[in-house]
GROMACS .gro file of C-alpha atoms in nm:
model
  355
    1UNK     CA    1  -2.164   9.654   1.785
    2UNK     CA    2  -2.186  10.032   1.846
    3UNK     CA    3  -1.905  10.007   2.098
    4UNK     CA    4  -1.689   9.823   1.847
    5UNK     CA    5  -1.755  10.082   1.577
    6UNK     CA    6  -1.666  10.378   1.800
    7UNK     CA    7  -1.294  10.305   1.758
    8UNK     CA    8  -1.311  10.320   1.376
    9UNK     CA    9  -1.139  10.603   1.189
   10UNK     CA   10  -1.333  10.803   0.930
   11UNK     CA   11  -1.394  10.609   0.611
   12UNK     CA   12  -1.327  10.277   0.784
   13UNK     CA   13  -1.581   9.999   0.806
   14UNK     CA   14  -1.549   9.656   0.961
   15UNK     CA   15  -1.550   9.498   0.616
   16UNK     CA   16  -1.275   9.732   0.490
   17UNK     CA   17  -1.061   9.645   0.792
   18UNK     CA   18  -1.127   9.275   0.735
   19UNK     CA   19  -1.014   9.313   0.373
   20UNK     CA   20  -0.703   9.501   0.486
   21UNK     CA   21  -0.609   9.236   0.744
   22UNK     CA   22  -0.666   8.965   0.483
   23UNK     CA   23  -0.433   9.134   0.232
   24UNK     CA   24  -0.169   9.183   0.505
   25UNK     CA   25  -0.199   8.814   0.591
   26UNK     CA   26  -0.145   8.724   0.223
   27UNK     CA   27   0.163   8.949   0.207
   28UNK     CA   28   0.306   8.786   0.517
   29UNK     CA   29   0.247   8.443   0.364
   30UNK     CA   30   0.429   8.553   0.047
   31UNK     CA   31   0.726   8.678   0.250
   32UNK     CA   32   0.731   8.350   0.440
   33UNK     CA   33   0.731   8.155   0.113
   34UNK     CA   34   1.030   8.350  -0.019
   35UNK     CA   35   1.235   8.214   0.272
   36UNK     CA   36   1.129   7.854   0.204
   37UNK     CA   37   1.439   7.710   0.044
   38UNK     CA   38   1.422   7.333   0.099
   39UNK     CA   39   1.190   7.071   0.244
   40UNK     CA   40   1.304   6.867   0.544
   41UNK     CA   41   1.307   6.534   0.357
   42UNK     CA   42   1.532   6.685   0.086
   43UNK     CA   43   1.771   6.819   0.348
   44UNK     CA   44   1.781   6.474   0.512
   45UNK     CA   45   1.844   6.271   0.195
   46UNK     CA   46   2.191   6.161   0.312
   47UNK     CA   47   2.068   6.053   0.656
   48UNK     CA   48   2.052   5.676   0.709
   49UNK     CA   49   1.714   5.506   0.700
   50UNK     CA   50   1.564   5.397   1.033
   51UNK     CA   51   1.616   5.021   1.084
   52UNK     CA   52   1.333   4.775   1.142
   53UNK     CA   53   1.145   4.829   1.468
   54UNK     CA   54   0.992   4.548   1.670
   55UNK     CA   55   0.747   4.739   1.888
   56UNK     CA   56   0.488   4.518   2.055
   57UNK     CA   57   0.223   4.552   2.324
   58UNK     CA   58   0.397   4.460   2.652
   59UNK     CA   59   0.118   4.554   2.896
   60UNK     CA   60  -0.259   4.592   2.869
   61UNK     CA   61  -0.421   4.813   3.133
   62UNK     CA   62  -0.787   4.730   3.197
   63UNK     CA   63  -1.004   4.895   3.456
   64UNK     CA   64  -1.192   5.186   3.301
   65UNK     CA   65  -1.559   5.129   3.232
   66UNK     CA   66  -1.568   5.363   2.936
   67UNK     CA   67  -1.356   5.547   2.679
   68UNK     CA   68  -1.010   5.643   2.805
   69UNK     CA   69  -0.969   6.005   2.698
   70UNK     CA   70  -0.631   6.107   2.835
   71UNK     CA   71  -0.316   5.983   3.012
   72UNK     CA   72   0.012   6.121   3.142
   73UNK     CA   73   0.334   5.969   3.271
   74UNK     CA   74   0.485   6.047   3.610
   75UNK     CA   75   0.846   6.171   3.612
   76UNK     CA   76   0.940   5.847   3.799
   77UNK     CA   77   0.901   5.667   3.461
   78UNK     CA   78   0.675   5.391   3.593
   79UNK     CA   79   0.351   5.542   3.718
   80UNK     CA   80   0.087   5.692   3.495
   81UNK     CA   81  -0.251   5.856   3.534
   82UNK     CA   82  -0.549   5.807   3.304
   83UNK     CA   83  -0.891   5.971   3.285
   84UNK     CA   84  -1.204   5.843   3.123
   85UNK     CA   85  -1.556   5.913   3.003
   86UNK     CA   86  -1.689   5.729   3.310
   87UNK     CA   87  -1.560   6.012   3.534
   88UNK     CA   88  -1.285   5.796   3.683
   89UNK     CA   89  -0.922   5.893   3.723
   90UNK     CA   90  -0.686   5.599   3.784
   91UNK     CA   91  -0.319   5.601   3.886
   92UNK     CA   92  -0.140   5.288   3.763
   93UNK     CA   93   0.195   5.121   3.815
   94UNK     CA   94   0.284   5.042   3.454
   95UNK     CA   95   0.521   4.758   3.551
   96UNK     CA   96   0.299   4.561   3.789
   97UNK     CA   97  -0.036   4.681   3.643
   98UNK     CA   98  -0.149   4.764   3.999
   99UNK     CA   99  -0.409   5.037   4.031
  100UNK     CA  100  -0.257   5.255   4.304
  101UNK     CA  101  -0.540   5.509   4.326
  102UNK     CA  102  -0.887   5.538   4.181
  103UNK     CA  103  -1.095   5.853   4.207
  104UNK     CA  104  -1.457   5.877   4.094
  105UNK     CA  105  -1.551   6.231   4.005
  106UNK     CA  106  -1.906   6.367   3.990
  107UNK     CA  107  -1.862   6.469   3.626
  108UNK     CA  108  -1.826   6.235   3.327
  109UNK     CA  109  -1.603   6.302   3.024
  110UNK     CA  110  -1.276   6.370   3.206
  111UNK     CA  111  -1.100   6.490   2.891
  112UNK     CA  112  -0.771   6.599   3.046
  113UNK     CA  113  -0.535   6.471   3.313
  114UNK     CA  114  -0.177   6.543   3.414
  115UNK     CA  115   0.078   6.423   3.668
  116UNK     CA  116   0.254   6.688   3.878
  117UNK     CA  117   0.635   6.711   3.844
  118UNK     CA  118   0.686   6.593   4.203
  119UNK     CA  119   0.456   6.294   4.152
  120UNK     CA  120   0.254   6.396   4.460
  121UNK     CA  121  -0.060   6.512   4.280
  122UNK     CA  122  -0.266   6.473   3.963
  123UNK     CA  123  -0.481   6.728   3.784
  124UNK     CA  124  -0.792   6.653   3.579
  125UNK     CA  125  -1.097   6.812   3.423
  126UNK     CA  126  -1.346   6.794   3.139
  127UNK     CA  127  -1.710   6.880   3.087
  128UNK     CA  128  -1.724   7.033   3.437
  129UNK     CA  129  -1.532   7.333   3.288
  130UNK     CA  130  -1.290   7.303   3.580
  131UNK     CA  131  -0.940   7.179   3.642
  132UNK     CA  132  -0.911   7.004   3.978
  133UNK     CA  133  -0.592   6.903   4.156
  134UNK     CA  134  -0.599   6.586   4.367
  135UNK     CA  135  -0.314   6.527   4.615
  136UNK     CA  136  -0.204   6.161   4.622
  137UNK     CA  137  -0.143   6.004   4.962
  138UNK     CA  138   0.042   5.687   5.057
  139UNK     CA  139  -0.267   5.557   5.234
  140UNK     CA  140  -0.457   5.363   4.968
  141UNK     CA  141  -0.783   5.363   5.163
  142UNK     CA  142  -0.804   5.741   5.192
  143UNK     CA  143  -1.090   5.912   5.010
  144UNK     CA  144  -0.899   6.122   4.757
  145UNK     CA  145  -1.213   6.274   4.602
  146UNK     CA  146  -1.273   6.458   4.930
  147UNK     CA  147  -0.932   6.629   4.904
  148UNK     CA  148  -0.988   6.743   4.545
  149UNK     CA  149  -0.938   7.114   4.492
  150UNK     CA  150  -1.077   7.321   4.204
  151UNK     CA  151  -0.797   7.537   4.065
  152UNK     CA  152  -0.912   7.659   3.723
  153UNK     CA  153  -1.252   7.774   3.599
  154UNK     CA  154  -1.333   7.815   3.229
  155UNK     CA  155  -1.664   7.903   3.063
  156UNK     CA  156  -1.657   7.586   2.853
  157UNK     CA  157  -1.510   7.234   2.871
  158UNK     CA  158  -1.148   7.176   2.972
  159UNK     CA  159  -0.955   7.015   2.682
  160UNK     CA  160  -0.602   7.003   2.824
  161UNK     CA  161  -0.396   7.072   3.134
  162UNK     CA  162  -0.030   7.054   3.227
  163UNK     CA  163   0.178   7.159   3.525
  164UNK     CA  164   0.453   7.407   3.447
  165UNK     CA  165   0.801   7.345   3.593
  166UNK     CA  166   0.664   7.302   3.948
  167UNK     CA  167   0.352   7.178   4.128
  168UNK     CA  168   0.259   7.541   4.197
  169UNK     CA  169   0.126   7.645   3.856
  170UNK     CA  170  -0.099   7.482   3.602
  171UNK     CA  171  -0.170   7.568   3.239
  172UNK     CA  172  -0.512   7.486   3.089
  173UNK     CA  173  -0.680   7.495   2.747
  174UNK     CA  174  -1.053   7.509   2.695
  175UNK     CA  175  -1.345   7.494   2.455
  176UNK     CA  176  -1.406   7.859   2.540
  177UNK     CA  177  -1.123   7.945   2.297
  178UNK     CA  178  -0.870   8.047   2.560
  179UNK     CA  179  -0.571   7.909   2.749
  180UNK     CA  180  -0.489   8.018   3.103
  181UNK     CA  181  -0.216   7.996   3.367
  182UNK     CA  182  -0.332   7.943   3.727
  183UNK     CA  183  -0.180   7.941   4.074
  184UNK     CA  184  -0.255   7.601   4.227
  185UNK     CA  185  -0.252   7.717   4.589
  186UNK     CA  186  -0.488   8.014   4.557
  187UNK     CA  187  -0.673   7.922   4.237
  188UNK     CA  188  -0.589   8.268   4.108
  189UNK     CA  189  -0.571   8.340   3.734
  190UNK     CA  190  -0.213   8.452   3.661
  191UNK     CA  191  -0.233   8.500   3.284
  192UNK     CA  192  -0.486   8.437   3.009
  193UNK     CA  193  -0.412   8.372   2.643
  194UNK     CA  194  -0.665   8.484   2.380
  195UNK     CA  195  -0.609   8.443   2.007
  196UNK     CA  196  -0.793   8.131   1.893
  197UNK     CA  197  -1.128   8.191   1.725
  198UNK     CA  198  -1.274   7.852   1.824
  199UNK     CA  199  -1.225   7.570   2.077
  200UNK     CA  200  -0.866   7.510   2.189
  201UNK     CA  201  -0.821   7.132   2.180
  202UNK     CA  202  -0.460   7.082   2.291
  203UNK     CA  203  -0.159   7.249   2.445
  204UNK     CA  204   0.203   7.157   2.514
  205UNK     CA  205   0.470   7.327   2.720
  206UNK     CA  206   0.815   7.394   2.570
  207UNK     CA  207   1.050   7.121   2.699
  208UNK     CA  208   1.343   7.331   2.821
  209UNK     CA  209   1.347   7.436   3.187
  210UNK     CA  210   1.398   7.800   3.089
  211UNK     CA  211   1.144   7.796   2.806
  212UNK     CA  212   0.857   8.025   2.889
  213UNK     CA  213   0.656   7.935   2.583
  214UNK     CA  214   0.384   7.687   2.501
  215UNK     CA  215   0.198   7.587   2.185
  216UNK     CA  216  -0.178   7.538   2.145
  217UNK     CA  217  -0.395   7.399   1.863
  218UNK     CA  218  -0.766   7.410   1.803
  219UNK     CA  219  -1.080   7.393   1.595
  220UNK     CA  220  -0.984   7.711   1.409
  221UNK     CA  221  -0.717   7.495   1.229
  222UNK     CA  222  -0.450   7.714   1.379
  223UNK     CA  223  -0.158   7.644   1.610
  224UNK     CA  224  -0.030   7.933   1.818
  225UNK     CA  225   0.294   7.975   2.014
  226UNK     CA  226   0.257   8.187   2.328
  227UNK     CA  227   0.485   8.373   2.567
  228UNK     CA  228   0.375   8.272   2.916
  229UNK     CA  229   0.503   8.586   3.084
  230UNK     CA  230   0.342   8.847   2.858
  231UNK     CA  231   0.040   8.649   2.738
  232UNK     CA  232   0.132   8.742   2.380
  233UNK     CA  233   0.083   8.516   2.078
  234UNK     CA  234   0.434   8.520   1.928
  235UNK     CA  235   0.395   8.280   1.632
  236UNK     CA  236   0.100   8.136   1.445
  237UNK     CA  237   0.069   7.863   1.181
  238UNK     CA  238  -0.231   7.781   0.967
  239UNK     CA  239  -0.187   7.502   0.712
  240UNK     CA  240  -0.420   7.224   0.828
  241UNK     CA  241  -0.754   7.182   0.653
  242UNK     CA  242  -0.948   7.074   0.962
  243UNK     CA  243  -0.941   7.083   1.345
  244UNK     CA  244  -0.602   7.043   1.512
  245UNK     CA  245  -0.648   6.774   1.778
  246UNK     CA  246  -0.300   6.768   1.926
  247UNK     CA  247   0.022   6.969   1.935
  248UNK     CA  248   0.357   6.846   2.071
  249UNK     CA  249   0.697   7.009   2.098
  250UNK     CA  250   1.004   6.850   1.944
  251UNK     CA  251   1.247   6.742   2.225
  252UNK     CA  252   1.487   7.030   2.147
  253UNK     CA  253   1.207   7.285   2.174
  254UNK     CA  254   1.287   7.434   1.832
  255UNK     CA  255   0.992   7.277   1.649
  256UNK     CA  256   0.656   7.112   1.707
  257UNK     CA  257   0.420   6.866   1.542
  258UNK     CA  258   0.044   6.879   1.507
  259UNK     CA  259  -0.222   6.614   1.439
  260UNK     CA  260  -0.544   6.699   1.261
  261UNK     CA  261  -0.882   6.567   1.147
  262UNK     CA  262  -0.755   6.626   0.790
  263UNK     CA  263  -0.568   6.292   0.843
  264UNK     CA  264  -0.224   6.455   0.829
  265UNK     CA  265   0.041   6.537   1.085
  266UNK     CA  266   0.259   6.841   1.020
  267UNK     CA  267   0.597   6.955   1.147
  268UNK     CA  268   0.676   7.324   1.206
  269UNK     CA  269   1.021   7.472   1.257
  270UNK     CA  270   0.998   7.774   1.489
  271UNK     CA  271   1.331   7.924   1.379
  272UNK     CA  272   1.242   7.898   1.010
  273UNK     CA  273   0.890   8.015   1.104
  274UNK     CA  274   0.723   7.767   0.868
  275UNK     CA  275   0.592   7.417   0.806
  276UNK     CA  276   0.880   7.191   0.696
  277UNK     CA  277   0.716   6.847   0.667
  278UNK     CA  278   0.380   6.677   0.621
  279UNK     CA  279   0.322   6.317   0.728
  280UNK     CA  280   0.048   6.161   0.516
  281UNK     CA  281  -0.041   5.870   0.289
  282UNK     CA  282  -0.327   5.822   0.044
  283UNK     CA  283  -0.427   5.510   0.237
  284UNK     CA  284  -0.469   5.706   0.560
  285UNK     CA  285  -0.814   5.861   0.544
  286UNK     CA  286  -0.905   5.889   0.912
  287UNK     CA  287  -0.822   6.183   1.136
  288UNK     CA  288  -0.508   6.192   1.349
  289UNK     CA  289  -0.596   6.252   1.714
  290UNK     CA  290  -0.265   6.256   1.898
  291UNK     CA  291   0.114   6.277   1.847
  292UNK     CA  292   0.436   6.239   2.046
  293UNK     CA  293   0.807   6.220   1.962
  294UNK     CA  294   1.059   5.955   2.055
  295UNK     CA  295   1.326   6.075   2.300
  296UNK     CA  296   1.577   6.138   2.018
  297UNK     CA  297   1.315   6.314   1.808
  298UNK     CA  298   1.374   6.085   1.508
  299UNK     CA  299   1.035   5.911   1.532
  300UNK     CA  300   0.687   6.058   1.551
  301UNK     CA  301   0.413   5.836   1.700
  302UNK     CA  302   0.066   5.932   1.580
  303UNK     CA  303  -0.266   5.784   1.694
  304UNK     CA  304  -0.557   5.777   1.449
  305UNK     CA  305  -0.933   5.733   1.450
  306UNK     CA  306  -0.900   5.406   1.254
  307UNK     CA  307  -0.761   5.245   1.574
  308UNK     CA  308  -0.396   5.241   1.455
  309UNK     CA  309  -0.074   5.410   1.566
  310UNK     CA  310   0.149   5.510   1.274
  311UNK     CA  311   0.521   5.561   1.337
  312UNK     CA  312   0.677   5.823   1.110
  313UNK     CA  313   1.040   5.899   1.033
  314UNK     CA  314   1.050   6.270   1.122
  315UNK     CA  315   1.338   6.355   0.887
  316UNK     CA  316   1.246   6.144   0.584
  317UNK     CA  317   0.871   6.195   0.611
  318UNK     CA  318   0.806   5.824   0.551
  319UNK     CA  319   0.609   5.574   0.759
  320UNK     CA  320   0.838   5.332   0.945
  321UNK     CA  321   0.573   5.097   1.084
  322UNK     CA  322   0.215   5.072   1.202
  323UNK     CA  323   0.101   4.944   1.544
  324UNK     CA  324  -0.223   4.745   1.565
  325UNK     CA  325  -0.402   4.634   1.880
  326UNK     CA  326  -0.664   4.884   1.988
  327UNK     CA  327  -1.025   4.814   1.901
  328UNK     CA  328  -1.142   5.174   1.889
  329UNK     CA  329  -0.995   5.516   1.821
  330UNK     CA  330  -0.665   5.607   1.986
  331UNK     CA  331  -0.714   5.916   2.201
  332UNK     CA  332  -0.363   5.970   2.332
  333UNK     CA  333  -0.004   5.850   2.281
  334UNK     CA  334   0.276   5.945   2.520
  335UNK     CA  335   0.637   5.831   2.525
  336UNK     CA  336   0.767   5.758   2.877
  337UNK     CA  337   1.010   6.013   3.026
  338UNK     CA  338   1.310   5.782   2.972
  339UNK     CA  339   1.204   5.701   2.615
  340UNK     CA  340   1.189   5.323   2.666
  341UNK     CA  341   0.813   5.276   2.627
  342UNK     CA  342   0.505   5.423   2.463
  343UNK     CA  343   0.165   5.435   2.629
  344UNK     CA  344  -0.155   5.465   2.425
  345UNK     CA  345  -0.505   5.536   2.553
  346UNK     CA  346  -0.811   5.439   2.353
  347UNK     CA  347  -1.187   5.453   2.329
  348UNK     CA  348  -1.180   5.071   2.366
  349UNK     CA  349  -1.160   5.138   2.747
  350UNK     CA  350  -0.796   5.022   2.771
  351UNK     CA  351  -0.442   5.154   2.774
  352UNK     CA  352  -0.150   4.973   2.613
  353UNK     CA  353   0.221   4.995   2.691
  354UNK     CA  354   0.436   4.935   2.381
  355UNK     CA  355   0.810   4.872   2.381
   0.00000   0.00000   0.00000
């Protein structure tokens, strides 16, 4: 505390500085509001309504012995990786339902997993506070767990991980309130990102190849946009009333959506620097745990704790349909890279492919 107070000017106290920062924050909010001219659904009034969708479960993936916590598609559009509370990481062929690889890890609650861009490795982590990269081999009998390599180390649980443009770098988010960029080969910390005041629960990389930004969301109800090169927090949004469980960029990279325990999903335009849409209904009272956009960006798929997946019209702000099938909360939804299918992971120990 003494150290912290040494930097104070005369007549300044921590409480006076807190008051000052609070009033500056209010002023910024007021300035932001002045620029708010029209809501997204008003701007999209003339746009045609989305036609009827017939999305059904086409595949049911069974094999985990406990809650499935995370999944990610491979760039080849047919393989996917899933991680579970039982400490298992499974690589599946979504067409044939074959389990191509299964790795049992010494730690349970594998809360994050990701496929590398080349398709030659997967990353995973959870309550072990680590992010490990496992190279995949063509030999199905090989012991993959033995080749596992710890890349990232946090001081609390790992909540999310994603490879950047190549297999060489990995971005992680953690319950220790930070995000970090790591070199896969050496395990060296390249950049750390501090700005959240509580657990970071999700992160997503900007979709464009040149984009050097990513967005994160957490228990402090805030979503932050970061510059990967400088480590700076370049934009911040705070309109949810509870934890933000998931953040996902819009396909163009100019906006992102967030899902929260306050049972709403929200849509933020980065160029307008504000929230432009809220997706909610009085009948939806359970938290939203995960979101992803269709390839065109017109639909938003959102998984909820009441076991459903709601499909929202991004522009109109209305619900298009609701997908039923899971028997426990939906932990993750991800649209396949070619946009033809949706995969959902659930606490009912299964994954479903919808199309």
